[in-house]
Structures are given as C-alpha cells and as structure tokens.
C-alpha cells in the first residue's frame, strides 16, 4: 500500500509519539509498503531513512501527497492536517495517542473540534483502555510498540544498580516524587541507588531536592541517553520507576525497561497499568509513601522480582514493533472495509 503517516512531532524531536511513528514507518517499509512520513518538526540536517520524510509541506504539496496515497494515518488527531482531507478526500484513520484536551478538564473549542473530526475518520484506534474510555467516538484497542531490536535482555550484564527513571525532567513525569520517596526510604535505613535518565527544565530543582534530602551520593543524573546505550544502561538496573503525576495515556518507557529485564513500578493512572500488565506493579499516583512502600517490598523480595520478570516475555510479545505495525494496519484497513471503501 501507499501509506501517508502524519506525525506532528518526529525526529529529531524525542518522545513517545515520535518513537512510535518511527517504528510504524520502519516496520511498514520492511513489509513492502511505500511509506511517506509528514511532520511539522523541522530539521536542519539531512534525513536518511528507508522511507520518505516531508517536513512542513505547502498546501499544494499536501494535496499531491494525499492524491498519491491509498491511506492516510494520523498518529494522533491534528486539525491542521485533517483540514487538507476536506479538499482532497482520502481514506484516513487515527491512532489516539492521548487525551483530546487537558485530562479531567471540560472540553474547549479545540477539543470539541477534534471530537467532531474523529467521526469523519474511517477508523479509530486507542492506545489504551483509558484513552478509549475518554472518547465519545467508537474505537478499537491497539497498544503502542517498543523497539524489540534494540531493547532486549542480556544476562551477561551485571545488575549493579537498583532504580532507574527514564523521561523528560518536567513536573508531570514525577521525578521529584521519586526523590521524595527515596528520602522516606532513607529514613528507614534503605538507600537504593537511582539513575535519572533524561533532561529538562526541572533538573536544577531536582539536584537541589536530592541534596537537601542527603541523597546526592545515591542519585546520578545521566542526561539524555538513547538507543543501544540506553538499553545497556537499563540492563544494569533492577527496577524501572515511572512515577508520573499525570495519567499517562500509555507508557513506552515501561516496555523498554521491561524488555531489558527491569521490573516496572508505575503510577496507577491512565494507561500505565495496561502497559505493564502482570509484569509490573502500580502505586497510588502522587503518593510518595505508596511509591516508597512498593519499592521497599520489591527490593526485599527477590523471588517476587523474578516472578514478575517471568511474566514479561509473554506480555511484551503483544507490543513488539513488527506485531504492532501489522495489527495497526490490519485494524485500520478493516475499518475501511467496514465503511465500504
């Protein structure tokens, strides 16, 4: 098929949607489809992908791209991109990656417009039950993918650190909550080591917080680590903590950590419990005491850690890149068939 994949954000930008768009494009290309990615993310360098990438197309370029396509796939709904479909109709489907408006907030004009646009799509996929439940339009469930060619276990690497956090250092991601939980554990005589992987505006404040709690010696700020280097770092840790303060729609980082042998501990909001299934544990969102207790119990029970790791392989099989890409395309084209297109 000739597939046009729209991803508002794309490499070199870093994030869950960017990662998922790249995996879909790569796997669809491997399967013999002709893939074009359209994005509003600019890039000063040269693109070297096995598929075409078009950045910030003009209106006429949009029209030509749509005419050349059998199916347009939005990796999350975009009103700006959907508007072009009104002038050049092409079958299109949407992968709902997050909430249509701020979580828990009443819908504003943009949210209402996106909701209306969803009913014009020929197929809709939601990445987690939480996202599906928040929609008024019917959808099918399809989780996101992780890169199983990069993230996999390696038993030859020694797990010499206890905890790892992976994500942007912004307030929503809850790194401060994790440091607070470490402070509670220190009060009980427990000092697990933590690697904070990522960067962002909260980094200076987090460094100060760790110092104020006397945790500087056990908390390492690694900065941004990606690809094979990230996989190697994850393989050195026992537990991946995803302490998000907001309800994450899914949680690819949890899959990446799990694939490298970490046991995920995640907040209980949004799609994180779905992402980890029976291979991880959850704690009460925004509760440092609940997080501290979850970590303490796991570190004290190596048999439970091993048991949770034992569930990982079967769980991860549902989210490997090749499997997700094929099932996504199948569900999207089934939706087109159901509408008679």
GROMACS .gro file of C-alpha atoms in nm:
model
  341
    1UNK     CA    1   0.000   0.000   0.000
    2UNK     CA    2   0.095   0.365  -0.038
    3UNK     CA    3   0.082   0.489   0.321
    4UNK     CA    4   0.092   0.851   0.431
    5UNK     CA    5   0.177   0.871   0.803
    6UNK     CA    6   0.123   1.207   0.969
    7UNK     CA    7   0.317   1.267   1.291
    8UNK     CA    8   0.301   1.624   1.420
    9UNK     CA    9   0.628   1.564   1.607
   10UNK     CA   10   0.902   1.346   1.460
   11UNK     CA   11   1.279   1.302   1.485
   12UNK     CA   12   1.497   1.476   1.581
   13UNK     CA   13   1.230   1.558   1.843
   14UNK     CA   14   1.224   1.293   2.119
   15UNK     CA   15   0.909   1.147   2.273
   16UNK     CA   16   0.658   0.863   2.271
   17UNK     CA   17   0.471   0.968   1.956
   18UNK     CA   18   0.799   1.025   1.773
   19UNK     CA   19   0.926   0.678   1.868
   20UNK     CA   20   0.601   0.510   1.771
   21UNK     CA   21   0.581   0.690   1.436
   22UNK     CA   22   0.938   0.587   1.353
   23UNK     CA   23   0.867   0.223   1.438
   24UNK     CA   24   0.548   0.214   1.231
   25UNK     CA   25   0.726   0.367   0.932
   26UNK     CA   26   1.020   0.127   0.962
   27UNK     CA   27   0.809  -0.186   1.001
   28UNK     CA   28   0.565  -0.095   0.725
   29UNK     CA   29   0.861  -0.030   0.495
   30UNK     CA   30   1.011  -0.370   0.587
   31UNK     CA   31   0.678  -0.527   0.493
   32UNK     CA   32   0.699  -0.378   0.145
   33UNK     CA   33   0.467  -0.077   0.176
   34UNK     CA   34   0.561   0.261   0.033
   35UNK     CA   35   0.567   0.495   0.332
   36UNK     CA   36   0.581   0.874   0.347
   37UNK     CA   37   0.601   1.050   0.685
   38UNK     CA   38   0.468   1.406   0.705
   39UNK     CA   39   0.564   1.617   1.006
   40UNK     CA   40   0.571   1.976   1.130
   41UNK     CA   41   0.904   1.915   1.306
   42UNK     CA   42   1.187   2.098   1.134
   43UNK     CA   43   1.534   1.951   1.090
   44UNK     CA   44   1.848   2.135   0.985
   45UNK     CA   45   2.029   1.820   0.874
   46UNK     CA   46   1.968   1.563   0.604
   47UNK     CA   47   1.708   1.288   0.652
   48UNK     CA   48   1.842   0.939   0.589
   49UNK     CA   49   1.554   0.699   0.641
   50UNK     CA   50   1.442   0.398   0.433
   51UNK     CA   51   1.118   0.590   0.375
   52UNK     CA   52   1.035   0.942   0.262
   53UNK     CA   53   1.006   1.225   0.517
   54UNK     CA   54   0.832   1.552   0.421
   55UNK     CA   55   0.859   1.841   0.664
   56UNK     CA   56   0.618   2.137   0.675
   57UNK     CA   57   0.462   2.079   0.331
   58UNK     CA   58   0.282   2.354   0.144
   59UNK     CA   59  -0.089   2.327   0.072
   60UNK     CA   60  -0.023   2.207  -0.283
   61UNK     CA   61   0.233   1.954  -0.155
   62UNK     CA   62  -0.025   1.823   0.093
   63UNK     CA   63  -0.273   1.783  -0.192
   64UNK     CA   64  -0.024   1.588  -0.402
   65UNK     CA   65   0.078   1.366  -0.112
   66UNK     CA   66  -0.283   1.275  -0.041
   67UNK     CA   67  -0.356   1.203  -0.408
   68UNK     CA   68  -0.061   0.965  -0.417
   69UNK     CA   69  -0.178   0.770  -0.109
   70UNK     CA   70  -0.408   0.473  -0.052
   71UNK     CA   71  -0.444   0.551   0.319
   72UNK     CA   72  -0.358   0.847   0.544
   73UNK     CA   73  -0.280   0.760   0.906
   74UNK     CA   74  -0.275   1.026   1.177
   75UNK     CA   75  -0.058   0.928   1.473
   76UNK     CA   76  -0.292   1.133   1.692
   77UNK     CA   77  -0.554   1.371   1.561
   78UNK     CA   78  -0.443   1.700   1.408
   79UNK     CA   79  -0.699   1.958   1.294
   80UNK     CA   80  -0.440   2.129   1.077
   81UNK     CA   81  -0.360   1.806   0.893
   82UNK     CA   82  -0.724   1.688   0.882
   83UNK     CA   83  -0.831   2.010   0.711
   84UNK     CA   84  -0.645   1.906   0.395
   85UNK     CA   85  -0.860   1.593   0.374
   86UNK     CA   86  -1.168   1.809   0.320
   87UNK     CA   87  -1.026   1.928  -0.012
   88UNK     CA   88  -0.856   1.603  -0.116
   89UNK     CA   89  -1.059   1.315   0.027
   90UNK     CA   90  -0.856   1.004   0.102
   91UNK     CA   91  -0.942   0.717   0.338
   92UNK     CA   92  -0.788   0.800   0.673
   93UNK     CA   93  -0.752   0.653   1.017
   94UNK     CA   94  -0.645   0.794   1.352
   95UNK     CA   95  -0.433   0.645   1.631
   96UNK     CA   96  -0.545   0.822   1.950
   97UNK     CA   97  -0.225   0.876   2.147
   98UNK     CA   98  -0.352   1.095   2.429
   99UNK     CA   99  -0.648   1.290   2.563
  100UNK     CA  100  -0.822   1.538   2.333
  101UNK     CA  101  -0.795   1.810   2.597
  102UNK     CA  102  -0.624   1.852   2.934
  103UNK     CA  103  -0.705   1.545   3.142
  104UNK     CA  104  -1.014   1.598   3.354
  105UNK     CA  105  -1.081   1.944   3.212
  106UNK     CA  106  -1.409   2.033   3.034
  107UNK     CA  107  -1.367   2.027   2.656
  108UNK     CA  108  -1.270   2.357   2.498
  109UNK     CA  109  -1.321   2.459   2.135
  110UNK     CA  110  -1.015   2.266   2.012
  111UNK     CA  111  -1.119   1.951   2.197
  112UNK     CA  112  -1.473   1.970   2.061
  113UNK     CA  113  -1.341   2.024   1.709
  114UNK     CA  114  -1.112   1.720   1.740
  115UNK     CA  115  -1.401   1.514   1.872
  116UNK     CA  116  -1.609   1.610   1.570
  117UNK     CA  117  -1.321   1.537   1.332
  118UNK     CA  118  -1.286   1.187   1.476
  119UNK     CA  119  -1.631   1.095   1.349
  120UNK     CA  120  -1.510   1.177   0.997
  121UNK     CA  121  -1.222   0.929   1.021
  122UNK     CA  122  -1.287   0.589   0.870
  123UNK     CA  123  -1.109   0.405   1.151
  124UNK     CA  124  -1.001   0.494   1.505
  125UNK     CA  125  -0.753   0.314   1.731
  126UNK     CA  126  -0.695   0.392   2.101
  127UNK     CA  127  -0.361   0.306   2.261
  128UNK     CA  128  -0.508   0.204   2.598
  129UNK     CA  129  -0.845   0.135   2.761
  130UNK     CA  130  -0.812   0.467   2.946
  131UNK     CA  131  -0.785   0.660   2.620
  132UNK     CA  132  -1.071   0.461   2.466
  133UNK     CA  133  -1.297   0.533   2.763
  134UNK     CA  134  -1.232   0.907   2.732
  135UNK     CA  135  -1.355   0.913   2.372
  136UNK     CA  136  -1.711   0.959   2.258
  137UNK     CA  137  -1.635   0.803   1.921
  138UNK     CA  138  -1.611   0.421   1.891
  139UNK     CA  139  -1.256   0.286   1.862
  140UNK     CA  140  -1.051  -0.032   1.862
  141UNK     CA  141  -0.777  -0.102   2.118
  142UNK     CA  142  -0.419  -0.114   1.992
  143UNK     CA  143  -0.125  -0.053   2.224
  144UNK     CA  144   0.194   0.122   2.119
  145UNK     CA  145   0.514  -0.052   2.016
  146UNK     CA  146   0.865  -0.065   2.155
  147UNK     CA  147   1.177  -0.139   1.951
  148UNK     CA  148   1.247  -0.505   2.025
  149UNK     CA  149   1.555  -0.492   1.802
  150UNK     CA  150   1.721  -0.252   2.049
  151UNK     CA  151   1.562  -0.332   2.385
  152UNK     CA  152   1.610  -0.696   2.493
  153UNK     CA  153   1.765  -0.876   2.792
  154UNK     CA  154   2.133  -0.960   2.819
  155UNK     CA  155   2.213  -1.200   3.102
  156UNK     CA  156   2.587  -1.130   3.075
  157UNK     CA  157   2.543  -0.776   3.214
  158UNK     CA  158   2.554  -0.740   3.593
  159UNK     CA  159   2.260  -0.558   3.751
  160UNK     CA  160   2.460  -0.343   3.990
  161UNK     CA  161   2.207  -0.062   4.047
  162UNK     CA  162   1.860  -0.073   4.194
  163UNK     CA  163   1.641   0.203   4.044
  164UNK     CA  164   1.620   0.388   3.713
  165UNK     CA  165   1.393   0.667   3.589
  166UNK     CA  166   1.363   0.741   3.217
  167UNK     CA  167   1.189   1.051   3.084
  168UNK     CA  168   1.184   1.427   3.048
  169UNK     CA  169   1.266   1.614   3.367
  170UNK     CA  170   0.938   1.806   3.382
  171UNK     CA  171   0.686   1.824   3.664
  172UNK     CA  172   0.432   1.588   3.502
  173UNK     CA  173   0.680   1.300   3.496
  174UNK     CA  174   0.714   1.291   3.876
  175UNK     CA  175   1.091   1.261   3.924
  176UNK     CA  176   1.051   1.482   4.231
  177UNK     CA  177   0.804   1.230   4.373
  178UNK     CA  178   1.060   0.954   4.328
  179UNK     CA  179   1.329   1.156   4.507
  180UNK     CA  180   1.083   1.226   4.788
  181UNK     CA  181   1.016   0.851   4.814
  182UNK     CA  182   1.392   0.790   4.836
  183UNK     CA  183   1.401   1.032   5.127
  184UNK     CA  184   1.135   0.827   5.304
  185UNK     CA  185   1.332   0.508   5.242
  186UNK     CA  186   1.649   0.670   5.375
  187UNK     CA  187   1.461   0.738   5.698
  188UNK     CA  188   1.409   0.362   5.724
  189UNK     CA  189   1.776   0.290   5.664
  190UNK     CA  190   1.731   0.194   5.296
  191UNK     CA  191   1.946   0.366   5.035
  192UNK     CA  192   1.886   0.220   4.686
  193UNK     CA  193   2.082   0.387   4.408
  194UNK     CA  194   1.889   0.578   4.143
  195UNK     CA  195   1.983   0.676   3.787
  196UNK     CA  196   1.776   0.965   3.648
  197UNK     CA  197   1.797   0.935   3.268
  198UNK     CA  198   1.682   1.240   3.073
  199UNK     CA  199   1.695   1.615   3.085
  200UNK     CA  200   1.461   1.910   3.116
  201UNK     CA  201   1.384   2.233   3.300
  202UNK     CA  202   1.333   2.060   3.636
  203UNK     CA  203   1.689   1.924   3.654
  204UNK     CA  204   1.838   2.205   3.872
  205UNK     CA  205   1.550   2.183   4.117
  206UNK     CA  206   1.578   1.802   4.134
  207UNK     CA  207   1.951   1.827   4.207
  208UNK     CA  208   1.874   2.069   4.491
  209UNK     CA  209   1.599   1.841   4.622
  210UNK     CA  210   1.831   1.539   4.629
  211UNK     CA  211   2.099   1.741   4.808
  212UNK     CA  212   1.853   1.876   5.067
  213UNK     CA  213   1.744   1.520   5.149
  214UNK     CA  214   2.102   1.395   5.174
  215UNK     CA  215   2.066   1.177   4.866
  216UNK     CA  216   2.332   1.325   4.637
  217UNK     CA  217   2.562   1.024   4.673
  218UNK     CA  218   2.295   0.777   4.563
  219UNK     CA  219   2.127   0.975   4.281
  220UNK     CA  220   2.300   1.001   3.942
  221UNK     CA  221   2.183   1.241   3.672
  222UNK     CA  222   2.293   1.083   3.343
  223UNK     CA  223   2.145   1.332   3.098
  224UNK     CA  224   1.987   1.207   2.776
  225UNK     CA  225   2.082   0.852   2.675
  226UNK     CA  226   1.931   0.684   2.369
  227UNK     CA  227   1.940   0.370   2.156
  228UNK     CA  228   2.183   0.090   2.233
  229UNK     CA  229   2.350   0.294   2.508
  230UNK     CA  230   2.014   0.334   2.683
  231UNK     CA  231   1.939  -0.037   2.653
  232UNK     CA  232   2.277  -0.117   2.806
  233UNK     CA  233   2.210   0.121   3.094
  234UNK     CA  234   1.864  -0.025   3.162
  235UNK     CA  235   2.011  -0.377   3.177
  236UNK     CA  236   2.217  -0.269   3.480
  237UNK     CA  237   1.908  -0.188   3.691
  238UNK     CA  238   1.660  -0.397   3.887
  239UNK     CA  239   1.356  -0.167   3.881
  240UNK     CA  240   1.231   0.099   3.639
  241UNK     CA  241   1.013   0.359   3.812
  242UNK     CA  242   0.752   0.553   3.613
  243UNK     CA  243   0.614   0.793   3.879
  244UNK     CA  244   0.407   1.015   3.651
  245UNK     CA  245   0.194   1.272   3.830
  246UNK     CA  246  -0.048   1.295   3.539
  247UNK     CA  247  -0.232   0.994   3.393
  248UNK     CA  248  -0.001   0.877   3.115
  249UNK     CA  249  -0.204   0.759   2.814
  250UNK     CA  250   0.030   0.458   2.773
  251UNK     CA  251   0.400   0.424   2.862
  252UNK     CA  252   0.652   0.301   2.603
  253UNK     CA  253   0.937   0.359   2.851
  254UNK     CA  254   0.785   0.091   3.075
  255UNK     CA  255   0.802  -0.158   2.788
  256UNK     CA  256   1.162  -0.063   2.707
  257UNK     CA  257   1.268  -0.116   3.067
  258UNK     CA  258   1.075  -0.440   3.096
  259UNK     CA  259   1.233  -0.569   2.774
  260UNK     CA  260   1.579  -0.508   2.927
  261UNK     CA  261   1.488  -0.705   3.240
  262UNK     CA  262   1.375  -0.424   3.470
  263UNK     CA  263   1.060  -0.471   3.677
  264UNK     CA  264   0.840  -0.163   3.621
  265UNK     CA  265   0.682   0.024   3.912
  266UNK     CA  266   0.424   0.266   3.771
  267UNK     CA  267   0.166   0.513   3.895
  268UNK     CA  268  -0.187   0.379   3.875
  269UNK     CA  269  -0.340   0.646   3.648
  270UNK     CA  270  -0.420   0.639   3.278
  271UNK     CA  271  -0.273   0.366   3.059
  272UNK     CA  272   0.036   0.271   3.261
  273UNK     CA  273  -0.124  -0.032   3.434
  274UNK     CA  274  -0.232  -0.159   3.089
  275UNK     CA  275   0.119  -0.107   2.952
  276UNK     CA  276   0.285  -0.321   3.222
  277UNK     CA  277   0.011  -0.581   3.276
  278UNK     CA  278   0.104  -0.863   3.515
  279UNK     CA  279   0.477  -0.796   3.468
  280UNK     CA  280   0.483  -0.485   3.690
  281UNK     CA  281   0.332  -0.325   3.998
  282UNK     CA  282   0.150   0.003   4.047
  283UNK     CA  283   0.128   0.253   4.330
  284UNK     CA  284  -0.114   0.533   4.414
  285UNK     CA  285  -0.049   0.825   4.183
  286UNK     CA  286   0.103   1.134   4.351
  287UNK     CA  287   0.174   0.941   4.673
  288UNK     CA  288   0.542   0.929   4.772
  289UNK     CA  289   0.460   0.696   5.062
  290UNK     CA  290   0.283   0.449   4.834
  291UNK     CA  291   0.576   0.458   4.591
  292UNK     CA  292   0.829   0.408   4.871
  293UNK     CA  293   0.636   0.108   5.001
  294UNK     CA  294   0.615  -0.051   4.654
  295UNK     CA  295   0.991  -0.013   4.601
  296UNK     CA  296   1.075  -0.135   4.951
  297UNK     CA  297   0.867  -0.451   4.911
  298UNK     CA  298   1.022  -0.536   4.575
  299UNK     CA  299   1.379  -0.483   4.690
  300UNK     CA  300   1.314  -0.707   4.988
  301UNK     CA  301   1.159  -0.989   4.784
  302UNK     CA  302   1.389  -1.121   4.511
  303UNK     CA  303   1.153  -1.410   4.437
  304UNK     CA  304   0.877  -1.161   4.354
  305UNK     CA  305   1.114  -0.969   4.126
  306UNK     CA  306   1.193  -1.294   3.947
  307UNK     CA  307   0.825  -1.384   3.923
  308UNK     CA  308   0.734  -1.050   3.767
  309UNK     CA  309   1.020  -1.085   3.518
  310UNK     CA  310   0.876  -1.424   3.428
  311UNK     CA  311   0.559  -1.258   3.301
  312UNK     CA  312   0.745  -1.012   3.081
  313UNK     CA  313   0.814  -1.220   2.770
  314UNK     CA  314   0.451  -1.312   2.700
  315UNK     CA  315   0.334  -0.959   2.777
  316UNK     CA  316   0.594  -0.793   2.556
  317UNK     CA  317   0.509  -1.013   2.258
  318UNK     CA  318   0.192  -0.805   2.210
  319UNK     CA  319   0.392  -0.482   2.180
  320UNK     CA  320   0.687  -0.569   1.957
  321UNK     CA  321   0.729  -0.330   1.664
  322UNK     CA  322   0.656  -0.577   1.386
  323UNK     CA  323   0.347  -0.717   1.559
  324UNK     CA  324   0.201  -0.375   1.642
  325UNK     CA  325   0.268  -0.234   1.293
  326UNK     CA  326   0.092  -0.523   1.123
  327UNK     CA  327  -0.201  -0.528   1.364
  328UNK     CA  328  -0.238  -0.149   1.338
  329UNK     CA  329  -0.258  -0.162   0.958
  330UNK     CA  330  -0.495  -0.458   0.972
  331UNK     CA  331  -0.732  -0.279   1.210
  332UNK     CA  332  -0.718   0.041   1.006
  333UNK     CA  333  -0.793  -0.135   0.680
  334UNK     CA  334  -1.066  -0.345   0.845
  335UNK     CA  335  -1.223  -0.015   0.946
  336UNK     CA  336  -1.208   0.099   0.584
  337UNK     CA  337  -1.368  -0.224   0.464
  338UNK     CA  338  -1.647  -0.182   0.720
  339UNK     CA  339  -1.727   0.159   0.572
  340UNK     CA  340  -1.739   0.017   0.220
  341UNK     CA  341  -1.418   0.187   0.097
   0.00000   0.00000   0.00000
